[in-house]
Short mmCIF file of C-alpha atoms in Angstrom, two decimals:
data_model
loop_
_atom_site.label_atom_id
_atom_site.label_comp_id
_atom_site.label_asym_id
_atom_site.label_seq_id
_atom_site.Cartn_x
_atom_site.Cartn_y
_atom_site.Cartn_z
CA MET A 985 56.75 -15.64 298.63
CA SER A 986 57.47 -14.45 302.02
CA ARG A 987 55.11 -12.67 304.28
CA ARG A 988 57.10 -9.49 304.27
CA LEU A 989 57.04 -9.47 300.34
CA ARG A 990 53.30 -9.98 300.41
CA SER A 991 52.85 -7.13 302.76
CA PHE A 992 55.03 -4.78 300.61
CA LYS A 993 53.00 -5.38 297.56
CA ARG A 994 49.85 -4.47 299.58
CA TRP A 995 51.59 -1.57 300.74
CA MET A 996 52.55 -0.52 297.25
CA ARG A 997 48.79 -0.87 295.99
CA SER A 998 47.42 1.04 299.09
CA HIS A 999 50.10 4.04 298.34
CA GLY A 1000 49.34 4.25 294.59
CA ILE A 1001 52.33 2.62 293.38
CA GLU A 1002 51.69 0.67 290.24
CA CYS A 1003 53.89 -1.96 289.37
CA SER A 1004 53.32 -3.89 285.91
CA ASP A 1005 52.18 -7.46 285.88
CA ALA A 1006 55.17 -7.98 283.56
CA LEU A 1007 57.33 -7.88 286.56
CA GLU A 1008 58.12 -10.14 289.34
CA LEU A 1009 59.56 -9.41 292.78
CA ALA A 1010 61.31 -12.36 293.98
CA GLU A 1011 63.78 -13.27 296.81
CA GLU A 1012 67.33 -14.50 296.29
CA ALA A 1013 69.11 -17.03 298.06
CA PRO A 1014 69.32 -16.24 301.86
CA GLY A 1015 70.86 -12.94 302.78
CA ARG A 1016 70.66 -11.74 299.23
CA GLY A 1017 67.54 -9.68 299.36
CA VAL A 1018 64.87 -9.05 296.58
CA PHE A 1019 65.52 -8.79 292.69
CA VAL A 1020 63.19 -7.86 289.92
CA ALA A 1021 62.66 -10.27 287.12
CA ALA A 1022 60.68 -10.19 283.67
CA LEU A 1023 57.73 -12.37 283.60
CA CYS A 1024 57.46 -11.87 279.85
CA GLY A 1025 59.68 -10.06 277.21
CA LEU A 1026 59.76 -6.36 277.72
CA LYS A 1027 60.36 -3.79 275.02
CA GLU A 1028 62.17 -0.56 274.81
CA GLY A 1029 59.46 2.30 275.82
CA ASP A 1030 57.39 -0.08 278.02
CA LEU A 1031 56.19 1.63 280.95
CA VAL A 1032 56.69 -0.75 284.04
CA ALA A 1033 56.06 1.16 287.16
CA THR A 1034 54.57 4.50 288.30
CA ILE A 1035 55.48 5.87 291.85
CA PRO A 1036 53.84 8.87 293.35
CA LYS A 1037 56.26 11.17 295.25
CA SER A 1038 54.15 11.04 298.24
CA ALA A 1039 54.95 7.55 298.58
CA CYS A 1040 58.57 8.29 298.85
CA LEU A 1041 60.12 8.76 302.29
CA THR A 1042 61.78 12.15 302.41
CA THR A 1043 62.24 14.75 304.70
CA ARG A 1044 59.20 16.53 303.23
CA THR A 1045 56.85 13.60 303.70
CA SER A 1046 58.15 12.08 306.88
CA GLY A 1047 56.41 12.78 310.33
CA ALA A 1048 59.97 14.20 311.33
CA ARG A 1049 59.76 17.07 309.01
CA PRO A 1050 59.09 19.77 312.04
CA LEU A 1051 61.90 18.18 314.21
CA ILE A 1052 64.19 18.12 310.93
CA GLU A 1053 63.28 21.88 309.97
CA GLY A 1054 63.47 22.93 313.64
CA ALA A 1055 67.12 21.76 314.17
CA ALA A 1056 67.82 23.09 310.61
CA LEU A 1057 68.99 19.82 309.40
CA GLY A 1058 69.90 19.18 305.67
CA GLY A 1059 70.91 16.69 303.29
CA CYS A 1060 71.61 13.00 304.03
CA LEU A 1061 71.91 13.72 307.65
CA ALA A 1062 68.31 15.06 307.60
CA LEU A 1063 67.21 12.12 305.56
CA ALA A 1064 68.67 9.67 307.97
CA VAL A 1065 66.67 11.27 311.02
CA ALA A 1066 63.69 10.90 309.03
CA LEU A 1067 64.32 7.27 308.39
CA MET A 1068 65.30 6.50 311.86
CA TYR A 1069 62.26 8.34 313.01
CA GLU A 1070 59.73 6.27 310.80
CA ARG A 1071 61.39 3.01 311.90
CA SER A 1072 60.85 3.99 315.33
CA LEU A 1073 57.19 4.19 314.86
CA GLY A 1074 56.75 0.80 314.09
CA PRO A 1075 53.42 -0.34 312.41
CA GLY A 1076 52.40 3.46 313.12
CA SER A 1077 54.52 4.55 310.29
CA PRO A 1078 52.96 5.29 306.87
CA TRP A 1079 56.18 3.22 305.53
CA TYR A 1080 55.72 0.45 307.86
CA GLY A 1081 55.19 -2.31 304.80
CA TYR A 1082 58.01 -0.80 303.05
CA LEU A 1083 60.49 -0.53 305.87
CA ARG A 1084 59.76 -4.16 306.77
CA LEU A 1085 61.28 -5.20 303.59
CA LEU A 1086 64.58 -3.38 303.91
CA PRO A 1087 67.42 -4.86 305.90
CA ASP A 1088 68.48 -3.70 309.13
CA ARG A 1089 71.72 -2.15 307.51
CA GLU A 1090 73.60 -2.59 304.41
CA CYS A 1091 76.82 -4.76 304.47
CA VAL A 1092 79.16 -1.91 303.44
CA PRO A 1093 82.53 -1.30 305.10
CA LEU A 1094 81.12 1.63 307.11
CA VAL A 1095 79.50 -0.82 309.61
CA TRP A 1096 82.29 -3.41 309.30
CA SER A 1097 84.40 -3.74 312.65
CA ALA A 1098 87.55 -1.86 313.06
CA SER A 1099 89.60 -5.33 312.90
CA GLU A 1100 87.72 -6.16 309.61
CA VAL A 1101 88.34 -2.81 308.08
CA GLU A 1102 92.39 -3.32 309.14
CA GLU A 1103 92.65 -6.82 307.96
CA LEU A 1104 90.41 -6.85 304.86
CA LEU A 1105 90.89 -3.35 303.41
CA ALA A 1106 94.55 -2.78 304.18
CA GLY A 1107 96.15 -0.99 301.17
CA THR A 1108 93.14 -0.71 299.13
CA GLU A 1109 91.58 2.67 298.01
CA LEU A 1110 88.87 2.24 300.96
CA ASP A 1111 91.47 1.89 303.83
CA LYS A 1112 91.62 5.37 304.78
CA THR A 1113 88.36 6.37 303.47
CA VAL A 1114 86.23 4.21 305.69
CA LYS A 1115 88.12 5.28 308.78
CA GLU A 1116 87.66 8.77 307.78
CA ASP A 1117 83.74 8.24 307.34
CA LYS A 1118 83.40 6.52 310.65
CA ALA A 1119 85.17 9.59 312.42
CA CYS A 1120 82.99 12.12 310.41
CA LEU A 1121 79.84 10.31 311.11
CA TYR A 1122 80.43 10.03 314.70
CA GLU A 1123 80.81 13.86 314.72
CA ASP A 1124 77.62 14.34 312.92
CA TRP A 1125 75.59 12.07 315.30
CA LYS A 1126 77.35 13.59 318.42
CA GLU A 1127 76.57 17.26 317.21
CA SER A 1128 73.23 17.09 315.51
CA ILE A 1129 71.34 13.83 316.57
CA GLU A 1130 72.21 13.17 320.09
CA PRO A 1131 70.90 16.56 321.40
CA LEU A 1132 67.41 15.64 319.57
CA ILE A 1133 67.09 12.85 321.89
CA HIS A 1134 67.28 14.89 324.94
CA THR A 1135 66.15 18.15 324.18
CA GLY A 1136 64.03 17.78 320.66
CA PRO A 1137 60.45 18.56 320.58
CA LEU A 1138 59.38 15.05 319.88
CA LYS A 1139 59.92 12.35 322.46
CA LEU A 1140 62.53 10.27 320.57
CA ASP A 1141 63.18 6.60 321.83
CA PRO A 1142 67.17 6.51 322.36
CA HIS A 1143 67.01 2.97 321.13
CA TYR A 1144 66.29 4.15 317.51
CA PHE A 1145 68.40 7.05 317.48
CA GLY A 1146 71.75 5.67 318.85
CA LEU A 1147 75.01 5.90 316.93
CA GLU A 1148 74.69 2.45 315.63
CA GLN A 1149 71.25 3.11 314.40
CA TYR A 1150 72.43 6.15 312.60
CA PHE A 1151 75.25 4.40 310.85
CA SER A 1152 72.64 1.74 309.86
CA ALA A 1153 70.43 4.31 308.43
CA LYS A 1154 73.32 5.81 306.56
CA THR A 1155 74.12 2.37 304.83
CA LEU A 1156 70.56 2.40 303.61
CA ILE A 1157 70.65 5.78 302.35
CA SER A 1158 74.29 5.39 300.42
CA SER A 1159 73.01 2.27 298.88
CA ARG A 1160 69.29 3.05 298.23
CA SER A 1161 68.26 6.72 297.95
CA PHE A 1162 67.82 8.63 294.75
CA GLU A 1163 67.79 12.43 294.34
CA ILE A 1164 64.31 13.05 293.59
CA ASP A 1165 63.95 16.62 292.85
CA SER A 1166 64.82 20.25 294.14
CA TYR A 1167 61.67 20.18 296.44
CA HIS A 1168 62.13 16.75 298.16
CA GLY A 1169 65.72 16.36 297.79
CA SER A 1170 67.07 12.91 298.16
CA GLY A 1171 64.80 10.13 299.46
CA MET A 1172 63.92 6.44 299.63
CA VAL A 1173 62.06 5.49 296.57
CA PRO A 1174 60.12 2.19 297.32
CA LEU A 1175 60.27 -0.48 294.44
CA ALA A 1176 62.98 1.59 292.60
CA ASP A 1177 65.57 0.46 295.02
CA LEU A 1178 64.91 -3.25 294.49
CA PHE A 1179 66.54 -3.50 291.07
CA ASN A 1180 69.92 -4.74 291.22
CA HIS A 1181 73.16 -2.96 289.59
CA LYS A 1182 74.82 -4.41 286.25
CA THR A 1183 77.61 -2.31 284.93
CA GLY A 1184 76.63 -1.16 281.51
CA ALA A 1185 73.47 -3.20 281.45
CA GLU A 1186 70.62 -0.77 282.46
CA ASN A 1187 67.29 -2.15 281.35
CA VAL A 1188 65.03 0.56 283.27
CA HIS A 1189 65.38 4.41 283.63
CA PHE A 1190 63.52 6.55 285.99
CA THR A 1191 61.81 9.73 285.07
CA ASN A 1192 59.44 12.37 286.20
CA ALA A 1193 55.91 11.59 284.77
CA ALA A 1194 55.74 14.99 283.14
CA LEU A 1195 58.85 14.61 281.15
CA PRO A 1196 59.73 12.37 278.24
CA SER A 1197 62.43 9.70 279.23
CA ASP A 1198 65.04 10.86 276.68
CA SER A 1199 67.93 11.24 279.14
CA ASP A 1200 70.63 8.72 280.45
CA ASP A 1201 72.48 11.14 282.90
CA GLU A 1202 73.63 9.34 286.06
CA SER A 1203 75.53 10.51 288.79
CA ALA A 1204 78.19 8.96 290.67
CA ASP A 1205 79.86 10.86 293.93
CA ASN A 1206 83.56 10.69 294.89
CA ILE A 1207 83.98 7.65 297.24
CA SER A 1208 85.29 9.70 300.00
CA ASP A 1209 82.06 11.78 300.31
CA ALA A 1210 80.52 9.91 303.07
CA SER A 1211 77.60 12.34 303.46
CA SER A 1212 76.40 12.46 299.94
CA SER A 1213 73.56 10.74 298.10
CA SER A 1214 74.90 8.03 295.78
CA ARG A 1215 72.21 6.66 293.63
CA PRO A 1216 71.36 7.82 290.32
CA SER A 1217 68.98 10.81 290.34
CA MET A 1218 65.57 10.84 288.87
CA GLU A 1219 64.77 13.04 285.67
CA VAL A 1220 62.71 15.85 286.84
CA ASN A 1221 61.81 19.41 286.34
CA SER A 1222 60.38 20.25 289.79
CA ASN A 1223 61.95 23.39 291.23
CA SER A 1224 59.19 24.27 293.66
CA PRO A 1225 56.69 22.75 295.93
CA GLY A 1226 54.00 22.87 292.95
CA GLY A 1227 56.00 19.65 291.81
CA LYS A 1228 55.75 17.89 294.98
CA ASP A 1229 52.54 15.83 293.75
CA GLU A 1230 54.03 14.30 290.42
CA ALA A 1231 54.78 11.05 290.07
CA LEU A 1232 58.00 8.92 288.74
CA GLU A 1233 57.80 6.52 286.28
CA MET A 1234 59.97 3.36 285.28
CA ILE A 1235 60.70 3.17 281.65
CA VAL A 1236 62.46 0.27 279.98
CA VAL A 1237 65.39 1.52 277.93
CA ARG A 1238 66.77 -1.83 276.78
CA GLU A 1239 64.82 -5.13 276.00
CA VAL A 1240 64.60 -7.78 278.59
CA ASP A 1241 64.04 -11.45 277.80
CA ALA A 1242 61.35 -13.33 279.76
CA GLY A 1243 62.67 -14.69 282.85
CA ALA A 1244 65.65 -12.46 283.03
CA GLU A 1245 66.49 -10.11 285.77
CA VAL A 1246 65.88 -6.57 285.13
CA PHE A 1247 68.53 -4.23 286.09
CA ASN A 1248 69.09 -0.58 286.96
CA THR A 1249 72.65 0.89 287.09
CA TYR A 1250 74.20 3.08 289.69
CA GLY A 1251 76.59 4.65 287.44
CA LEU A 1252 79.84 3.80 285.59
CA VAL A 1253 81.85 3.27 288.73
CA GLY A 1254 84.80 0.93 289.84
CA ASN A 1255 84.81 -1.65 292.59
CA ALA A 1256 86.07 0.74 295.16
CA ALA A 1257 83.03 2.87 294.83
CA LEU A 1258 80.63 -0.07 294.65
CA LEU A 1259 81.89 -1.60 297.78
CA HIS A 1260 82.04 1.69 299.60
CA ARG A 1261 78.41 2.80 298.83
CA TYR A 1262 76.63 -0.59 297.89
CA GLY A 1263 78.56 -3.53 299.63
CA PHE A 1264 79.58 -5.51 296.35
CA THR A 1265 81.92 -5.52 293.78
CA GLU A 1266 82.02 -7.01 290.04
CA LEU A 1267 84.85 -9.14 288.66
CA ASP A 1268 86.89 -7.60 285.86
CA ASN A 1269 85.22 -4.16 286.30
CA PRO A 1270 86.54 -1.96 283.41
CA PHE A 1271 85.91 1.12 285.57
CA ASP A 1272 88.40 0.19 288.30
CA ILE A 1273 91.30 2.57 289.06
CA ILE A 1274 93.91 2.94 291.62
CA ASN A 1275 95.50 6.02 293.00
CA ILE A 1276 98.98 7.03 293.89
CA ASP A 1277 99.05 9.79 296.59
CA LEU A 1278 101.40 12.64 295.96
CA ALA A 1279 102.85 11.90 299.43
CA LEU A 1280 103.92 8.56 298.05
CA VAL A 1281 105.63 10.27 295.07
CA THR A 1282 107.37 12.71 297.27
CA LYS A 1283 108.63 10.08 299.63
CA TRP A 1284 110.17 8.09 296.63
CA SER A 1285 111.83 11.40 295.28
CA SER A 1286 113.23 12.60 298.64
CA TYR A 1287 114.69 8.83 298.99
CA LYS A 1288 115.96 8.95 295.45
CA PHE A 1289 117.30 12.33 295.25
CA SER A 1290 116.81 14.56 298.41
CA ASN A 1291 114.11 16.60 300.18
CA ARG A 1292 115.47 19.96 298.94
CA ARG A 1293 115.35 18.63 295.18
CA THR A 1294 111.84 17.30 295.67
CA ARG A 1295 110.63 20.61 297.09
CA SER A 1296 112.00 22.48 294.37
CA ARG A 1297 110.79 20.27 291.49
CA LEU A 1298 107.22 20.06 293.06
CA SER A 1299 107.10 23.87 293.18
CA THR A 1300 108.21 24.23 289.81
CA TRP A 1301 105.17 21.62 288.69
CA ARG A 1302 102.84 23.68 290.58
CA LYS A 1303 103.99 26.93 289.13
CA LEU A 1304 103.02 25.45 285.56
CA ASN A 1305 99.42 25.12 286.88
CA TYR A 1306 99.59 21.34 287.44
CA SER A 1307 98.02 19.48 290.18
CA GLY A 1308 96.79 16.09 291.09
CA CYS A 1309 93.32 15.03 292.05
CA THR A 1310 91.98 15.99 295.44
CA SER A 1311 89.68 14.66 297.83
CA GLN A 1312 89.36 16.05 301.31
CA ASP A 1313 92.76 16.59 302.52
CA SER A 1314 94.69 14.36 300.08
CA GLU A 1315 96.23 14.69 296.69
CA TYR A 1316 96.75 11.97 294.19
CA PHE A 1317 97.00 10.54 290.60
CA GLU A 1318 94.97 8.11 289.00
CA ILE A 1319 95.88 5.00 287.43
CA SER A 1320 93.50 3.83 284.75
CA TYR A 1321 92.19 0.13 284.25
CA ASN A 1322 94.57 -0.66 281.63
CA GLY A 1323 97.66 0.59 283.87
CA GLU A 1324 98.12 4.27 282.23
CA PRO A 1325 99.25 6.93 284.65
CA GLN A 1326 97.38 10.40 284.85
CA LEU A 1327 99.08 12.93 282.35
CA GLU A 1328 99.97 15.11 285.53
CA LEU A 1329 101.89 12.49 287.17
CA LEU A 1330 104.24 11.89 284.09
CA VAL A 1331 104.90 15.69 284.00
CA LEU A 1332 105.77 15.79 287.71
CA LEU A 1333 108.16 12.84 287.38
CA TYR A 1334 109.63 14.07 284.10
CA ILE A 1335 110.51 17.35 285.84
CA ILE A 1336 111.79 15.65 289.03
CA THR A 1337 114.02 13.35 287.07
CA LEU A 1338 115.59 16.05 284.79
CA VAL A 1339 119.32 16.45 285.21
CA GLU A 1340 120.04 19.76 287.32
CA SER A 1341 121.46 21.85 284.06
CA THR A 1342 118.14 21.04 282.25
CA PHE A 1343 116.20 21.93 285.22
CA GLU A 1344 118.03 25.34 285.58
CA LYS A 1345 117.28 25.89 281.85
CA LEU A 1346 113.49 25.02 282.45
CA LYS A 1347 113.32 27.63 285.42
CA MET A 1348 114.97 30.43 283.12
CA MET A 1349 112.07 29.76 280.50
CA MET A 1350 109.07 29.62 283.02
CA ASP A 1351 107.45 32.79 281.52
CA THR A 1352 107.24 30.79 278.14
CA LEU A 1353 105.58 27.79 279.93
CA GLU A 1354 103.23 29.81 282.11
CA SER A 1355 101.78 31.65 279.43
CA THR A 1356 100.39 28.49 277.64
CA TYR A 1357 96.61 28.02 278.34
CA ASP A 1358 96.17 24.28 277.71
CA CYS A 1359 97.70 21.14 278.70
CA PHE A 1360 98.81 19.94 275.22
CA SER A 1361 100.71 23.25 274.55
CA SER A 1362 102.13 23.26 277.86
CA VAL A 1363 103.71 19.74 277.52
CA VAL A 1364 104.87 20.78 273.91
CA GLU A 1365 106.74 23.59 275.24
CA LEU A 1366 108.18 21.65 278.18
CA ILE A 1367 109.68 19.00 275.75
CA LYS A 1368 111.16 21.68 273.20
CA ILE A 1369 112.69 23.52 276.32
CA THR A 1370 114.14 20.36 278.06
CA ARG A 1371 115.13 18.19 275.15
CA SER A 1372 118.01 18.85 272.61
CA ASN A 1373 115.94 16.99 270.02
CA GLY A 1374 112.52 18.16 271.15
CA CYS A 1375 111.43 19.32 267.74
CA LYS A 1376 112.37 15.83 266.18
CA ASP A 1377 110.41 14.12 268.96
CA LEU A 1378 107.49 16.48 268.30
CA LYS A 1379 107.10 15.28 264.77
CA ILE A 1380 106.03 11.77 266.01
CA ILE A 1381 102.75 13.16 266.97
CA ASN A 1382 102.43 15.57 264.01
CA GLY A 1383 100.23 18.19 265.96
CA GLN A 1384 97.74 15.60 267.20
CA LYS A 1385 96.21 16.25 270.60
CA GLU A 1386 95.76 12.92 272.04
CA PRO A 1387 96.93 12.36 275.78
CA GLU A 1388 98.73 9.01 274.71
CA ASP A 1389 100.79 11.04 272.43
CA LEU A 1390 101.63 13.47 275.17
CA LYS A 1391 102.54 10.75 277.39
CA LYS A 1392 104.80 9.15 274.92
CA LEU A 1393 106.79 12.40 275.06
CA LEU A 1394 107.19 12.34 278.75
CA LEU A 1395 108.16 8.54 279.09
CA THR A 1396 111.92 8.93 279.32
CA GLU A 1397 114.05 6.01 280.73
CA SER A 1398 114.10 7.77 284.36
CA VAL A 1399 110.31 8.37 284.34
CA CYS A 1400 109.76 4.53 283.45
CA CYS A 1401 111.99 3.54 286.15
CA ALA A 1402 110.14 6.10 288.62
CA LEU A 1403 106.70 4.42 287.55
CA LEU A 1404 108.38 1.11 288.44
CA ALA A 1405 109.46 2.28 291.87
CA LEU A 1406 105.89 3.80 292.55
CA ALA A 1407 104.13 0.60 291.64
CA ASP A 1408 106.37 -1.48 294.07
CA SER A 1409 105.80 1.35 296.85
CA ARG A 1410 102.07 1.24 296.24
CA GLU A 1411 101.93 -2.52 296.30
CA SER A 1412 103.82 -2.89 299.52
CA LEU A 1413 100.68 -1.29 301.13
CA TYR A 1414 98.94 -4.63 300.88
CA GLY A 1415 101.17 -6.49 303.13
CA SER A 1416 103.43 -9.49 302.25
CA ASN A 1417 100.62 -11.55 300.40
CA SER A 1418 101.30 -11.65 296.77
CA LEU A 1419 98.69 -10.92 293.97
CA GLU A 1420 98.90 -14.81 293.45
CA ASP A 1421 98.11 -15.28 297.07
CA ASP A 1422 95.03 -13.17 296.69
CA LEU A 1423 93.92 -14.83 293.51
CA LYS A 1424 94.11 -18.23 295.19
CA LYS A 1425 92.00 -16.98 298.25
CA LEU A 1426 89.35 -15.63 296.03
CA SER A 1427 89.02 -18.73 294.10
CA ASN A 1428 88.18 -20.68 297.26
CA CYS A 1429 86.13 -18.00 298.90
CA CYS A 1430 82.18 -18.21 298.92
CA CYS A 1431 80.70 -14.88 297.74
CA ILE A 1432 77.50 -15.49 300.08
CA SER A 1433 78.90 -17.02 303.52
CA GLU A 1434 82.22 -15.03 303.25
CA ARG A 1435 80.83 -11.83 301.81
CA LYS A 1436 83.16 -9.43 303.27
CA LEU A 1437 86.09 -11.57 302.54
CA TYR A 1438 85.12 -12.12 299.06
CA HIS A 1439 84.47 -8.52 297.82
CA SER A 1440 87.41 -7.22 299.68
CA LEU A 1441 89.59 -9.69 297.83
CA VAL A 1442 87.76 -8.64 294.48
CA LEU A 1443 88.84 -5.06 295.22
CA ARG A 1444 92.37 -6.01 296.15
CA VAL A 1445 92.80 -8.20 293.16
CA SER A 1446 91.41 -5.61 290.88
CA GLU A 1447 93.78 -2.96 292.15
CA ARG A 1448 96.76 -5.20 292.23
CA LYS A 1449 96.12 -6.28 288.64
CA ILE A 1450 95.99 -2.46 287.59
CA LEU A 1451 99.50 -2.00 289.33
CA ARG A 1452 100.70 -5.13 287.13
CA ARG A 1453 99.69 -3.45 284.17
CA LEU A 1454 101.27 -0.23 285.22
CA ARG A 1455 104.51 -2.06 285.44
CA ALA A 1456 103.88 -3.67 281.94
CA TYR A 1457 103.11 -0.21 280.60
CA ALA A 1458 106.51 1.23 282.15
CA THR A 1459 108.43 -1.72 281.20
CA ARG A 1460 107.04 -1.68 277.59
CA SER A 1461 107.62 2.14 277.09
CA SER A 1462 111.19 1.69 278.37
CA LYS A 1463 111.98 -0.87 275.94
CA LYS A 1464 110.73 1.19 273.06
CA ARG A 1465 112.80 4.12 273.98
CA LYS A 1466 116.00 1.70 273.83
CA LEU A 1467 115.08 0.55 270.31
#
């Protein structure tokens, strides 16, 4: 056991953190941190740790609280200042024994070099997101933190509050913080942040000591929100300062065999979110998705048809109260792990590919469509208006309101061809290398010594496999239409 791990255990005892003798804190291979294992079998309901909220590093408990409140800082920006401040105190910080155990920064794309982001993330869901994150965080530091160095009430050492230190603090908050309660907000929770993630394999759950541990609610934020807490929240009922002295409990929710690693879960999220927030990925992650931007759809439509037609069809789609997913200044459509496109994308492609006479008929009947209040009814009416055998087609689904049934009605030959074209356009963003090239690179890549390359390849491969499934989905649907 290393000196810093022994020091952390002493620190936990001195701060009232109770860790069961059934848990072992062990160090992984170099560069892979600390993990938690079971020294004996753990049963559901076992209490394995109690963590006083006073031991958590929050904006309420940090010595930087007057500075933070005086500058009216909030959220994760405020927590980053608290973390940087405590780090600047060195051995004088009440959290020194805990902070020594943390890495300087987590290896998330936020702190990769510009050339690494450009080379490793090109075409992926993180390419644009990481660049936007860097720009937003620079503005945060310039506007809110740099002035504190020169004019703040505390004498801050610029060495601990520079832009690089802020980015480092943000990586730790992104990957390790928890939402504690409404009084403390988000914070660093010693011991709780040592449990590694495994999708669908949560062994422990965190709860307020005053509440029964009967909830499995997890939170996973959008990957593009660079300033939000990303960890699961604790189950708490504290809405006022009166709850600030409560403790947090760690309860076993799934049995663990002796010698096995004990896992937490960071939520049911795909590889883009895992890499963005925590710096790792999982092979064959069933929660992976890929996005197709609305801009890519309109570009294809304008090339295939005309700008005028694209604007007209898009306007009609919007008048029917359809929209894609939104994030910051972009609008996009999700393609699920199995290659199925979002219903709203299919409706848009269906409208775009209608022949002119049918589209004019649709515009004349807009009042009928606009009066529908749910997606099912809207698609049904759309089919009735635009297809001569619409009523016959509707008998296929016999009134069932399953999204897959609705999608079958929209998958005309033209829509299937459009999906294939969009898959090719989206794939082109990865560059000239093929999926097979990326698979070969991944098989020869070491996840420890080549960590950035490895996880970026896992992300690329997972996204490109979804595009391959999208092509199969479109081709399969097209063949069924011809039968």
